[in-house]
Coordinates of C-alpha atoms in Angstrom, one line a residue:
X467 CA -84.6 83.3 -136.2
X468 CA -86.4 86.3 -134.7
X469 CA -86.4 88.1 -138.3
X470 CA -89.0 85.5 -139.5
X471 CA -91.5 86.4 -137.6
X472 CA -91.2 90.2 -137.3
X473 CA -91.6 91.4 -140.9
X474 CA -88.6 91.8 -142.3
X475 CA -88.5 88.8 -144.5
X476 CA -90.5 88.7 -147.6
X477 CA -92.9 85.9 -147.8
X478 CA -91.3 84.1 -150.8
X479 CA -87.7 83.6 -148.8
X480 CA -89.7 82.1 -146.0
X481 CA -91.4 80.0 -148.1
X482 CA -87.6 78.9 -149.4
X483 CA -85.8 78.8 -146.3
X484 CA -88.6 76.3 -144.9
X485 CA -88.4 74.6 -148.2
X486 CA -84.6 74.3 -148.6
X487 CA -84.7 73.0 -144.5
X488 CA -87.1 70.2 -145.2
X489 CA -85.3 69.2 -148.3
X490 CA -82.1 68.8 -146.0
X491 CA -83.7 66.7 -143.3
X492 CA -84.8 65.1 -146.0
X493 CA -81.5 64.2 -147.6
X494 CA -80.5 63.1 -143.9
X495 CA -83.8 61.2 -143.5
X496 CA -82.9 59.3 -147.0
X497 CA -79.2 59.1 -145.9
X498 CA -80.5 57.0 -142.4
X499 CA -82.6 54.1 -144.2
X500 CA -80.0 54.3 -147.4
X501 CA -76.4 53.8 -145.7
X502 CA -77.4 53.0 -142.0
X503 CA -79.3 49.5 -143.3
X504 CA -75.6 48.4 -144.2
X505 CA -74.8 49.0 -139.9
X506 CA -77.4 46.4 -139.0
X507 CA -77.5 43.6 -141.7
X508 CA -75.0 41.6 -139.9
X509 CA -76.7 41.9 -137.1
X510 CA -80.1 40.6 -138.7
X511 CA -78.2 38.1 -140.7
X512 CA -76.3 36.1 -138.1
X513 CA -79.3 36.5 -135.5
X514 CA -77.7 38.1 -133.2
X515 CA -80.8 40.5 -133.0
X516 CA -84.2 40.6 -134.4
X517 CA -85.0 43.4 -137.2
X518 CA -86.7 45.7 -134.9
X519 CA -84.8 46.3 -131.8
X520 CA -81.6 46.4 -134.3
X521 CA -82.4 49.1 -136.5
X522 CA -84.2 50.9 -133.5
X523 CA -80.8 50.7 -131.5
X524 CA -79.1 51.7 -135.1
X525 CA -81.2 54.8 -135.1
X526 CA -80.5 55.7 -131.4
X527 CA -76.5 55.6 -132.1
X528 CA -76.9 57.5 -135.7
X529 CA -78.4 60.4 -133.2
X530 CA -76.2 59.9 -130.6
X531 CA -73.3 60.0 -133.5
X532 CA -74.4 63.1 -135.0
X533 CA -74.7 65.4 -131.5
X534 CA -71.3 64.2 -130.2
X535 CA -69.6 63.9 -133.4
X536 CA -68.2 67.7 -134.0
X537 CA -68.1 69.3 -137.2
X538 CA -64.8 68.7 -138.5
X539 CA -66.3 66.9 -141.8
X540 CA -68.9 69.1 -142.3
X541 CA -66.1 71.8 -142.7
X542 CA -64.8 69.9 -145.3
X543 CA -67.2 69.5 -147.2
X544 CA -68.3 72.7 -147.0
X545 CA -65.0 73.9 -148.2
X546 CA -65.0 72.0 -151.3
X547 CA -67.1 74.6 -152.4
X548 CA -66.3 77.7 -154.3
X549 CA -65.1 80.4 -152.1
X550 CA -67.0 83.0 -154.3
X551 CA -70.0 81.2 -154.2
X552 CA -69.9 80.7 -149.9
X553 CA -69.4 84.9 -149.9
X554 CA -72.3 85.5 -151.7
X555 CA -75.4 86.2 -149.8
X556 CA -79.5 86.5 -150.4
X557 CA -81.5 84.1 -152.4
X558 CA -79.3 84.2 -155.5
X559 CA -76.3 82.0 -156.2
X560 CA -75.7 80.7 -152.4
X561 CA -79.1 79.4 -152.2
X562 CA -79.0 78.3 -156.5
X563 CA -76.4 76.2 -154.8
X564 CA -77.8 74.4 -151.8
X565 CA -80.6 73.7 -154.0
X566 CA -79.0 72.0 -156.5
X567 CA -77.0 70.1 -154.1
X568 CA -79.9 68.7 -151.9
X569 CA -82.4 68.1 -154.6
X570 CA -79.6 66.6 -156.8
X571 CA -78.4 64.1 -153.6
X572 CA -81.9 63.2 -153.3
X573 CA -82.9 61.9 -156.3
X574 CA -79.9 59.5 -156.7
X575 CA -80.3 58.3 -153.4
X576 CA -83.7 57.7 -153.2
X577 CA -83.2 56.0 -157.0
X578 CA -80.5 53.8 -156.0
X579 CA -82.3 52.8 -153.0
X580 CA -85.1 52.0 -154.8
X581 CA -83.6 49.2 -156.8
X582 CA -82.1 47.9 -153.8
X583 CA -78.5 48.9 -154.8
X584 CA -75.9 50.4 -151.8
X585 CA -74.3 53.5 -153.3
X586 CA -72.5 56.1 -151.6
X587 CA -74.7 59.5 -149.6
X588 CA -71.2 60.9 -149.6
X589 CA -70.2 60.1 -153.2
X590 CA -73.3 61.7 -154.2
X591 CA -72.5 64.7 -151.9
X592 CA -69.2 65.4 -152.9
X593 CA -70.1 65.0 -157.0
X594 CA -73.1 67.2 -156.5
X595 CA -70.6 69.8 -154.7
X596 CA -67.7 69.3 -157.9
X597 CA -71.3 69.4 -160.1
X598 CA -71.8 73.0 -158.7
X599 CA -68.9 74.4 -158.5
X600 CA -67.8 73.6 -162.3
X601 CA -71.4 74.7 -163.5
X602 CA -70.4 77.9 -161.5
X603 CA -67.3 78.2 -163.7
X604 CA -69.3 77.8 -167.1
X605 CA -71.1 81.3 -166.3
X606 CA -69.4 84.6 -167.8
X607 CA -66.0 85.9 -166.0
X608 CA -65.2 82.7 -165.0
X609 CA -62.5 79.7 -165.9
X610 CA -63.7 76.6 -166.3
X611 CA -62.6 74.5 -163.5
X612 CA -61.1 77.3 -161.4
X613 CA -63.7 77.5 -158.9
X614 CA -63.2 74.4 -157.6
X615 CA -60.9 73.7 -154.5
X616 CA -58.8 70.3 -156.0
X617 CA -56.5 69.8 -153.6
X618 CA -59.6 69.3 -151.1
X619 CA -61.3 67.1 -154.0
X620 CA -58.5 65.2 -154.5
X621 CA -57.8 64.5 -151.1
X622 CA -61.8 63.5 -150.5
X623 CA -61.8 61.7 -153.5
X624 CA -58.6 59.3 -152.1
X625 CA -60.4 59.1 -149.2
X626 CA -63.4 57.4 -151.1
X627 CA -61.6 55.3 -153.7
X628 CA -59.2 53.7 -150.9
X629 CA -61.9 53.0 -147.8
X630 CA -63.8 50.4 -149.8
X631 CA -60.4 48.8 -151.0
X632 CA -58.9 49.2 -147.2
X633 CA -62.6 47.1 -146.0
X634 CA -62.4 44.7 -148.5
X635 CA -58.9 43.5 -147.9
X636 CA -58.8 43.9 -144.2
X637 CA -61.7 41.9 -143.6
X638 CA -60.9 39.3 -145.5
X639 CA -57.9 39.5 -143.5
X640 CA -59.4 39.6 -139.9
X641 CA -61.8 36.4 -141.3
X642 CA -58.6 34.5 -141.6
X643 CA -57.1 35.3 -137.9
X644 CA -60.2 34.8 -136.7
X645 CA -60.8 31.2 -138.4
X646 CA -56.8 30.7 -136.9
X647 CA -57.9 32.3 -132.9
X648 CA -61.7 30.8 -133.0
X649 CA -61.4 27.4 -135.1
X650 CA -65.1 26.3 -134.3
X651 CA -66.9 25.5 -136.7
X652 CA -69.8 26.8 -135.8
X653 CA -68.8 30.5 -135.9
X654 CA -67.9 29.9 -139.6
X655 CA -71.3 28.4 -141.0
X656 CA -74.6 29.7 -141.8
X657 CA -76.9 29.9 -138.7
X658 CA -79.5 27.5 -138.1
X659 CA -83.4 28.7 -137.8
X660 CA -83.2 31.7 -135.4
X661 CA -80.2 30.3 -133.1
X662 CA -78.3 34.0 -131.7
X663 CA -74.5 33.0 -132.1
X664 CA -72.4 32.0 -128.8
X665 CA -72.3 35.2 -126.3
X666 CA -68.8 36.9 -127.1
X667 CA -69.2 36.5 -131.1
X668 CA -73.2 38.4 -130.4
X669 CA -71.5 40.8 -127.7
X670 CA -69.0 41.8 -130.7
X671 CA -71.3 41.9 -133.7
X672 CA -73.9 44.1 -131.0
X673 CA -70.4 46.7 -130.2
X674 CA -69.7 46.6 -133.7
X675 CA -73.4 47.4 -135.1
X676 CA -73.1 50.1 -132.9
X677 CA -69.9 51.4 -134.0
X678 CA -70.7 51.7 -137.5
X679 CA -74.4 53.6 -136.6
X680 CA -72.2 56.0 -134.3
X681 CA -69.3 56.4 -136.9
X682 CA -71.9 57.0 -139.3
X683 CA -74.1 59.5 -137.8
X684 CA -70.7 61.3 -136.7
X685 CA -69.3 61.0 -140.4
X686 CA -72.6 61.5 -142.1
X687 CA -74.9 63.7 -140.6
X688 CA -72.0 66.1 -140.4
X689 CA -73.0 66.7 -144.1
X690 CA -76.4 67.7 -143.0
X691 CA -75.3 69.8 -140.2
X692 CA -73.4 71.8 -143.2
X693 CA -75.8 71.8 -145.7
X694 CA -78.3 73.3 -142.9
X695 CA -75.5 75.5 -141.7
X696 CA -75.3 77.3 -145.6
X697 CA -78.9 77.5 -146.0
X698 CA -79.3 80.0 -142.8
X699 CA -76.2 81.9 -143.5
X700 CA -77.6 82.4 -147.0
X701 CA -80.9 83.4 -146.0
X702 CA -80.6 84.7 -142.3
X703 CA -76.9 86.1 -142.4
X704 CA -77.8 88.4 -139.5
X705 CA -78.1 85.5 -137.4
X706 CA -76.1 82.7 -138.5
X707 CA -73.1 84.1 -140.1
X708 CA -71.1 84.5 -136.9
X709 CA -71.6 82.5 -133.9
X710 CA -73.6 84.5 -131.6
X711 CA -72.6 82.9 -128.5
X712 CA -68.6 84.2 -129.0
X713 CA -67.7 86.0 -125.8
X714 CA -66.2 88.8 -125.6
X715 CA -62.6 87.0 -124.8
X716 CA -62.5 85.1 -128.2
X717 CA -63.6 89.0 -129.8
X718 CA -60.5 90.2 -128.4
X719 CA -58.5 87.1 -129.4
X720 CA -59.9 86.9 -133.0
X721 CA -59.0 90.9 -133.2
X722 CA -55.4 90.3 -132.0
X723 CA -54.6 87.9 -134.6
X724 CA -56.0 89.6 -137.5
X725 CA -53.6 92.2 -136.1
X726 CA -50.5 90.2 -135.7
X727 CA -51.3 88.2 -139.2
X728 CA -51.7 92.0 -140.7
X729 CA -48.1 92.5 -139.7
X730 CA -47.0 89.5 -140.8
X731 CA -48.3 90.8 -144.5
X732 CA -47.0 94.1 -143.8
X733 CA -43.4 92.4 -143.0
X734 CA -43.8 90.0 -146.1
X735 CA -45.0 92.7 -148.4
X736 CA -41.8 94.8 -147.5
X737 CA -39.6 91.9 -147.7
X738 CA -41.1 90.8 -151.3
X739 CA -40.2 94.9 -152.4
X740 CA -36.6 93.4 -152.9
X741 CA -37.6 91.1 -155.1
X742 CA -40.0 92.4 -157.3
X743 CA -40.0 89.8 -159.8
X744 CA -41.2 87.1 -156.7
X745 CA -43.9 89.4 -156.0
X746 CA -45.5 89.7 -159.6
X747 CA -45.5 86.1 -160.7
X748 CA -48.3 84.2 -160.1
X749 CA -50.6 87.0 -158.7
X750 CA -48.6 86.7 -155.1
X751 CA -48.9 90.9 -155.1
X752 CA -52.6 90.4 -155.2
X753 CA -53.1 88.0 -152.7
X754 CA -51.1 90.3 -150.3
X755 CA -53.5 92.9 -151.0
X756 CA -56.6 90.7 -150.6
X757 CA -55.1 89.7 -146.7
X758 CA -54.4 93.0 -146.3
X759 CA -57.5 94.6 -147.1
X760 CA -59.7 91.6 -145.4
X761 CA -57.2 91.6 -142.1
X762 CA -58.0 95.4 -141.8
X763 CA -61.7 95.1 -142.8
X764 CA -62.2 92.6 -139.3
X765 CA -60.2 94.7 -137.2
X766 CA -62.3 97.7 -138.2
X767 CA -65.6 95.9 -137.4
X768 CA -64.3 93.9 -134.4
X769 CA -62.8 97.1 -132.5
X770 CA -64.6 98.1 -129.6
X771 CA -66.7 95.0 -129.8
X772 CA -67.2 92.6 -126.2
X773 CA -70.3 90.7 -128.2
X774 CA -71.3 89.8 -131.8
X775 CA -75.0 91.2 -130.9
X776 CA -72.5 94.3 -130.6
X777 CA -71.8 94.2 -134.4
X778 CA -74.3 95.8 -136.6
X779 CA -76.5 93.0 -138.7
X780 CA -75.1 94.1 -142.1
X781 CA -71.8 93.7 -141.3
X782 CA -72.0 90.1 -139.3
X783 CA -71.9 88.3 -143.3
X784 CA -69.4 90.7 -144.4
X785 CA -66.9 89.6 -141.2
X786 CA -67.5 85.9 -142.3
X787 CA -66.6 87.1 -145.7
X788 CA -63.5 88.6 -145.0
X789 CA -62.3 85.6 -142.8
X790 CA -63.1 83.1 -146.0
X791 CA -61.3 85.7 -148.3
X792 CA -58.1 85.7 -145.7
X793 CA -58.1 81.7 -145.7
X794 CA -58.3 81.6 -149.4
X795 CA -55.4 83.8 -149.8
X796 CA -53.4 82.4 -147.7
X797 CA -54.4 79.1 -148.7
X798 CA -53.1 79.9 -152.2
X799 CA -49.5 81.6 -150.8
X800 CA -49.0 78.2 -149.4
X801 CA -49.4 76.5 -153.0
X802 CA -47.6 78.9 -154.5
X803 CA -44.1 77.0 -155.5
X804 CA -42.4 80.9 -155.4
X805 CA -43.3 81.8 -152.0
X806 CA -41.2 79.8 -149.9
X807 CA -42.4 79.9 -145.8
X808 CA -40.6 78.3 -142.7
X809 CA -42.5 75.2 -141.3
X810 CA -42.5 77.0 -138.1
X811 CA -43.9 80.6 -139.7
X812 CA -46.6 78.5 -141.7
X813 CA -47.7 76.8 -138.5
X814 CA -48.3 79.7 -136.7
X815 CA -50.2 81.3 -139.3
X816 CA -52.7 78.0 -140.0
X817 CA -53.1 78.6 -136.2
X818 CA -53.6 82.0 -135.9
X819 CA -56.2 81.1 -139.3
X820 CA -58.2 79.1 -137.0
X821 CA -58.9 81.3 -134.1
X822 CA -60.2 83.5 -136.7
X823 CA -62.3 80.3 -138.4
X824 CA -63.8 79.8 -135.0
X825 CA -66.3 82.1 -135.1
X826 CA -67.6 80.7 -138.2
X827 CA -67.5 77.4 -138.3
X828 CA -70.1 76.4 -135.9
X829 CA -73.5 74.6 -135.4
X830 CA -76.4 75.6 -133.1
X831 CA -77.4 73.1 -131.0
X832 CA -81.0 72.9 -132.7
X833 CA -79.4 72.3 -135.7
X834 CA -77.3 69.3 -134.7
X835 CA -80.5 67.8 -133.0
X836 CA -82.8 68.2 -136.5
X837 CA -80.3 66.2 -137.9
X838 CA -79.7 63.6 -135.8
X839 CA -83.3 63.3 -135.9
X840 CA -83.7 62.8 -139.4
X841 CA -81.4 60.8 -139.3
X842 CA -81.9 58.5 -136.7
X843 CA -85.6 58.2 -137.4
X844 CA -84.6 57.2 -141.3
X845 CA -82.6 54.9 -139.9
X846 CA -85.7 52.8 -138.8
X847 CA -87.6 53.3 -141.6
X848 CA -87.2 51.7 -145.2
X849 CA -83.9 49.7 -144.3
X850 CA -85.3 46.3 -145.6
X851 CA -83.9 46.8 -149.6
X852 CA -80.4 47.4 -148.6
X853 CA -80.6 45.1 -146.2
X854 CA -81.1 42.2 -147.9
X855 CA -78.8 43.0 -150.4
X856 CA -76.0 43.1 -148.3
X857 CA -77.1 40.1 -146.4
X858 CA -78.3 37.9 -149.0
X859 CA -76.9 38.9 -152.6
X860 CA -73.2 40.2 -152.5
X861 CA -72.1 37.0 -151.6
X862 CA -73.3 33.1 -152.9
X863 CA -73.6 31.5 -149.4
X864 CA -75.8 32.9 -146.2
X865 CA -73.6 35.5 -143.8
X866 CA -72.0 33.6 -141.4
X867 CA -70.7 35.0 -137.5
X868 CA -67.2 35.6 -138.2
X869 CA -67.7 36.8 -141.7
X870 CA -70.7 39.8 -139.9
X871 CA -67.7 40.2 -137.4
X872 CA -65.1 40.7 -139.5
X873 CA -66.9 43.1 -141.8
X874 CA -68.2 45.1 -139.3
X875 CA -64.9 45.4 -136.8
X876 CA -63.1 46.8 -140.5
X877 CA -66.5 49.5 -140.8
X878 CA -66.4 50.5 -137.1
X879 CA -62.3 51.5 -137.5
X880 CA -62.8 52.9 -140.7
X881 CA -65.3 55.0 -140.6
X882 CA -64.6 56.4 -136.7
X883 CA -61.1 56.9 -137.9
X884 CA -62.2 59.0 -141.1
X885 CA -64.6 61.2 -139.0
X886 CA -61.8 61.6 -136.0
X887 CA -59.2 63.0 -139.6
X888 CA -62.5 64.8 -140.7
X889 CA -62.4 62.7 -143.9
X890 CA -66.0 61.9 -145.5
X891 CA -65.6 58.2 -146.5
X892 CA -68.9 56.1 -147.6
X893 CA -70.4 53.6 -145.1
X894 CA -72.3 51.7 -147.8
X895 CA -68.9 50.6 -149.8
X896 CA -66.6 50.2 -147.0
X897 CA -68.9 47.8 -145.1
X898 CA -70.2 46.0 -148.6
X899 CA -66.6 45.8 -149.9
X900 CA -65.9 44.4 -146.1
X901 CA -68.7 41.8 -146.7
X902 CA -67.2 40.8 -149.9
X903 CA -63.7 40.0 -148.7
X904 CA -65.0 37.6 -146.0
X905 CA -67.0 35.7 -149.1
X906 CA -63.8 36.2 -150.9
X907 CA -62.0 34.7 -147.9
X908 CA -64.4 31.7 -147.1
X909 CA -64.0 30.8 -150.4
X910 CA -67.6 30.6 -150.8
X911 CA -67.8 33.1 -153.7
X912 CA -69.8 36.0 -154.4
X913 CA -72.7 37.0 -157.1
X914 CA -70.7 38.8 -159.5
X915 CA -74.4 40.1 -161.0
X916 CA -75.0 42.0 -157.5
X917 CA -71.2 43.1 -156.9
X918 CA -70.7 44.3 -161.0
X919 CA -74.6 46.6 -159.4
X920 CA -72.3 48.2 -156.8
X921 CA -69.5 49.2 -158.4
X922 CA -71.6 50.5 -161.3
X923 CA -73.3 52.5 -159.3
X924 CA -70.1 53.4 -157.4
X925 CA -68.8 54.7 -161.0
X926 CA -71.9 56.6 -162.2
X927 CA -72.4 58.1 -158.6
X928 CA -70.0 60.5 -159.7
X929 CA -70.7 62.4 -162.9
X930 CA -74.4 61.3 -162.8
X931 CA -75.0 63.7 -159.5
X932 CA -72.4 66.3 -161.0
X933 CA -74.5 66.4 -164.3
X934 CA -77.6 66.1 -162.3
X935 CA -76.5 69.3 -159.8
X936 CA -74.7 71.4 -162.4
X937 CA -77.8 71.2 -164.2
X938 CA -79.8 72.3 -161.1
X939 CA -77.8 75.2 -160.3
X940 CA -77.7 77.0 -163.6
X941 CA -81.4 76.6 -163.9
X942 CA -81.9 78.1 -160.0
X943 CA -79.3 80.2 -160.6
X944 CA -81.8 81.3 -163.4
X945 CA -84.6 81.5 -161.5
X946 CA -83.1 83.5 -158.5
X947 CA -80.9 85.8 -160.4

């Protein structure tokens, strides 16, 4: 970040990048208190621990979550996003977009967490990513709806609709085999005064509370890391487009397999020539021209290189862009119903497309750690609203110690499952749709006033942040030309 401080910057993106930064540990910070409260009120609820040390512990395994958690959803959500819109650079549309999406996130979040109601940080992520991406369509040259990549939406969006379905049924499930493996009594009741349950039920609802804060931060603050991640390569491409720590091994490798993919094309594009009619249709004989262009344009700035410090500072972004621009393309052949590709062939390509992803999708250490830090320290803070809503008002009796078990064992596999697929999937509905099978399951009932608040906001979490961040981006998009 060296360019901040020597001159080259002009005053107003500073002011912007610092400003778009804080709004993105803030969106983590609200993210911690908002979805992490639903990791520790089985805890509170069944006494197992007192308030305090739980959601301290919470926080400590949301940080602990994000550092060793990877990237792999932050990816994904990234590439939900128009490819146009992640090769632009500067303060125009890239950074119309990041805006749009944080401050959009924010203000349902904090809203919904206000009135006490759990809703989804990563509902309200992914509809504020569809918002932008179909208010980018609406502007002149553009299709409505084409700039969005579906296939990814779609597959996100099954993700979301089946988690909280999967917690509700399989912890009503696991309630039943554990009332059938533990038939006391008193694991199935209420707790009395501030009695912690027997040992081995506390040891459990303790692993699983910690499960669910470190499959959270992992699944979660991903989305942070990203969002952070598109703000610097928008306003510092010199620095953050490319990872600056590639050796000069994985230069040679990444310039090998632009040249061996470049064949490929070559081979394809000759092959195709005999068939003219299968190169035409569906714009296959421009996408062949699009990898062939971008495939050369990286082997022309890679050649010679042994570092990325080696590659001249206007043409670190342009690298990045050509690699998005190759994935796109090819991403597109495979979808193409006319262009018919071995297994085998189309493995070796998505492998040889990921060497050459490597040197973009990345995270800087100090990145990873403001993150975690927002949001493990939001974890402590502002928990008690959510809390008490999942502990007291989704269901008509008090939590019992199977029913916090249960709930929380479902959460833990869940969620650690969807972040190990690099599938975003909502904390707040799997574990409050998981509390809501156990009622469901003691027959003890639920409050259908607090559960009819959840799924509302589940189905306005949607289109009220798309509306809310397609708004934002054509008025920044406005603003910042």
């Amino acid at each position: 970040m060296a360019e901040i401080f020597d001159g080259s910057l002009p005053v107003g993106l500073i002011v912007l990048l610092f400003l778009s930064l804080a709004i993105a540990c803030g969106f983590e910070f609200v993210n911690g208190f908002h979805d992490t409260a639903n990791a520790v009120a089985t805890v509170i609820y069944t006494k197992s621990l007192k308030p305090v040390p739980s959601v301290v512990w919470s926080g400590i395994c949301n940080f602990c979550g994000v550092f060793l958690g990877g990237i792999a959803v932050a990816i994904g959500i990234v590439n939900l996003l128009p490819v146009e819109l992640l090769v632009s650079s500067g303060a125009g549309a890239g950074m119309a977009m990041v805006l749009a999406l944080l401050i959009a996130a924010v203000i349902w979040n904090v809203g919904t967490w206000y009135f006490g109601i759990p809703a989804s940080s990563s509902h309200t992520l992914i509809g504020a990513i569809l918002g932008v991406g179909l208010a980018n369509s609406l502007l002149p040259g553009h299709v409505f709806g084409s700039g969005v990549n579906w296939s990814k939406a779609g597959e996100i969006g099954l993700s979301l609709l089946i988690s909280p379905l999967t917690g509700f049924t399989l912890a009503a499930v696991l309630l039943l085999v554990l009332k059938k493996l533990a038939p006391n009594p008193n694991l199935h009741r209420e707790p009395e005064g501030d009695t912690p349950p027997p040992w081995w039920i506390r040891a459990i609802l303790i692993f699983t509370c910690t499960g669910v804060s470190f499959a959270h931060g992992s699944n979660d603050g991903q989305k942070g890391v990203g969002l952070v991640m598109l703000i610097l390569i928008g306003i510092l491409p010199a620095s953050y487009a490319l990872n600056m720590d590639y050796s000069k091994a994985q230069l040679l490798e990444a310039y090998a397999v632009s040249q061996e993919l470049e064949a490929w094309v070559q081979r394809e594009t000759t092959a195709q020539l005999m068939v003219p009619t299968a190169l035409t249709n569906n714009g296959v004989q421009s996408l062949y021209a699009t990898l062939k262009e971008n495939l050369h344009a990286i082997q022309v700035k890679l050649a010679g290189k042994s570092s990325v410090e080696e590659i001249p500072k206007q043409e670190r972004f342009e690298i990045r862009k050509n690699i998005l621009l190759v994935t796109d393309a090819f991403s597109k052949l495979e979808k193409n119903k006319q262009l018919s590709l071995p297994e085998d062939v189309m493995a070796s390509i998505k492998a040889k497309l990921k060497v050459l992803r490597n040197i973009t999708e990345y995270a800087p250490t100090w990145v990873i750690v403001a993150i975690a830090l927002s949001l493990g320290i939001g974890t402590m803070i502002g928990w008690k609203r959510i809390v008490v809503t999942v502990g007291e008002k989704i269901g008509k009796s008090h939590l019992t110690y199977s029913q916090g078990a249960a709930a929380e064992m479902v959460a833990m596999s869940t969620i650690g499952l969807s972040s190990f697929l690099g599938l975003p999937v909502s904390t707040t509905h799997v574990l409050s749709s998981g509390v809501a099978g156990t009622m469901v399951a003691q027959k003890s009932g639920i409050q259908a006033d607090v559960v009819k608040k959840i799924a509302l906001a589940w189905l306005l979490t949607l289109p009220v942040s798309m509306l809310l961040s397609g708004g934002l981006f054509l008025l920044f998009r406005t603003i910042l030309g």
